[in-house]
Amino acid sequence: METTTIPVGGMSCQKCVASLTGVLSKLPGVEKAEVVLEPGQATVTYDPAQVAVAQLREAVEDAGFDAL
């Protein structure tokens, strides 16, 4: 397992945090996703054999937020 932190822009409330946490948690290979409003970041523990950082960033973008 590896852990990466992705800076996230565009989140304005706890609903945004919950939404993005759900999106990331459902990806294959993601063991844990922790999203925090301030400073705006997602810390994800994942299996690199199942999901790449680029896919995590894409999921953030697809959820309507900015992967910075």
Short mmCIF file of C-alpha atoms in Angstrom, two decimals:
data_model
loop_
_atom_site.label_atom_id
_atom_site.label_comp_id
_atom_site.label_asym_id
_atom_site.label_seq_id
_atom_site.Cartn_x
_atom_site.Cartn_y
_atom_site.Cartn_z
CA MET A 1 0.00 0.00 0.00
CA GLU A 2 1.07 3.56 -0.72
CA THR A 3 -0.24 6.91 0.44
CA THR A 4 -0.50 10.12 -1.56
CA THR A 5 -1.86 13.56 -0.77
CA ILE A 6 -3.65 15.49 -3.50
CA PRO A 7 -4.31 19.22 -3.03
CA VAL A 8 -7.98 19.86 -3.85
CA GLY A 9 -9.56 23.14 -4.90
CA GLY A 10 -13.22 24.02 -5.15
CA MET A 11 -14.46 22.53 -1.88
CA SER A 12 -16.60 24.91 0.17
CA CYS A 13 -18.37 22.81 2.80
CA GLN A 14 -18.51 19.48 4.64
CA LYS A 15 -20.92 18.14 2.01
CA CYS A 16 -18.13 18.56 -0.54
CA VAL A 17 -15.79 16.67 1.78
CA ALA A 18 -18.28 13.83 2.22
CA SER A 19 -18.97 13.65 -1.51
CA LEU A 20 -15.30 13.46 -2.49
CA THR A 21 -14.53 10.97 0.29
CA GLY A 22 -17.26 8.70 -1.09
CA VAL A 23 -16.03 8.99 -4.66
CA LEU A 24 -12.43 8.16 -3.76
CA SER A 25 -13.36 5.37 -1.34
CA LYS A 26 -15.28 3.53 -4.07
CA LEU A 27 -12.33 3.29 -6.43
CA PRO A 28 -10.82 -0.19 -6.78
CA GLY A 29 -7.65 -0.50 -4.72
CA VAL A 30 -8.41 2.40 -2.36
CA GLU A 31 -8.07 1.29 1.25
CA LYS A 32 -8.71 4.68 2.88
CA ALA A 33 -9.57 8.19 1.74
CA GLU A 34 -9.42 11.15 4.11
CA VAL A 35 -10.54 14.51 2.76
CA VAL A 36 -10.18 17.75 4.75
CA LEU A 37 -11.74 21.10 3.87
CA GLU A 38 -8.84 23.16 5.22
CA PRO A 39 -6.24 23.20 3.73
CA GLY A 40 -8.18 21.44 0.96
CA GLN A 41 -6.59 18.05 0.40
CA ALA A 42 -7.29 14.38 -0.01
CA THR A 43 -4.97 11.80 1.54
CA VAL A 44 -5.49 8.40 -0.04
CA THR A 45 -4.03 5.02 0.92
CA TYR A 46 -4.19 2.76 -2.12
CA ASP A 47 -2.80 -0.33 -3.84
CA PRO A 48 -0.68 0.91 -6.77
CA ALA A 49 -1.25 -2.43 -8.54
CA GLN A 50 -4.96 -1.56 -8.78
CA VAL A 51 -5.13 2.22 -9.13
CA ALA A 52 -2.68 4.95 -10.18
CA VAL A 53 -2.32 8.46 -8.78
CA ALA A 54 -3.46 9.79 -12.16
CA GLN A 55 -6.74 7.89 -11.73
CA LEU A 56 -7.18 9.34 -8.25
CA ARG A 57 -6.63 12.84 -9.62
CA GLU A 58 -9.06 12.14 -12.45
CA ALA A 59 -11.71 11.01 -9.94
CA VAL A 60 -11.28 14.31 -8.05
CA GLU A 61 -11.79 16.24 -11.31
CA ASP A 62 -14.76 14.09 -12.35
CA ALA A 63 -16.38 14.81 -8.97
CA GLY A 64 -16.33 18.51 -9.85
CA PHE A 65 -13.29 19.61 -7.89
CA ASP A 66 -9.81 20.73 -8.92
CA ALA A 67 -6.86 18.40 -8.40
CA LEU A 68 -4.10 20.97 -7.90
#
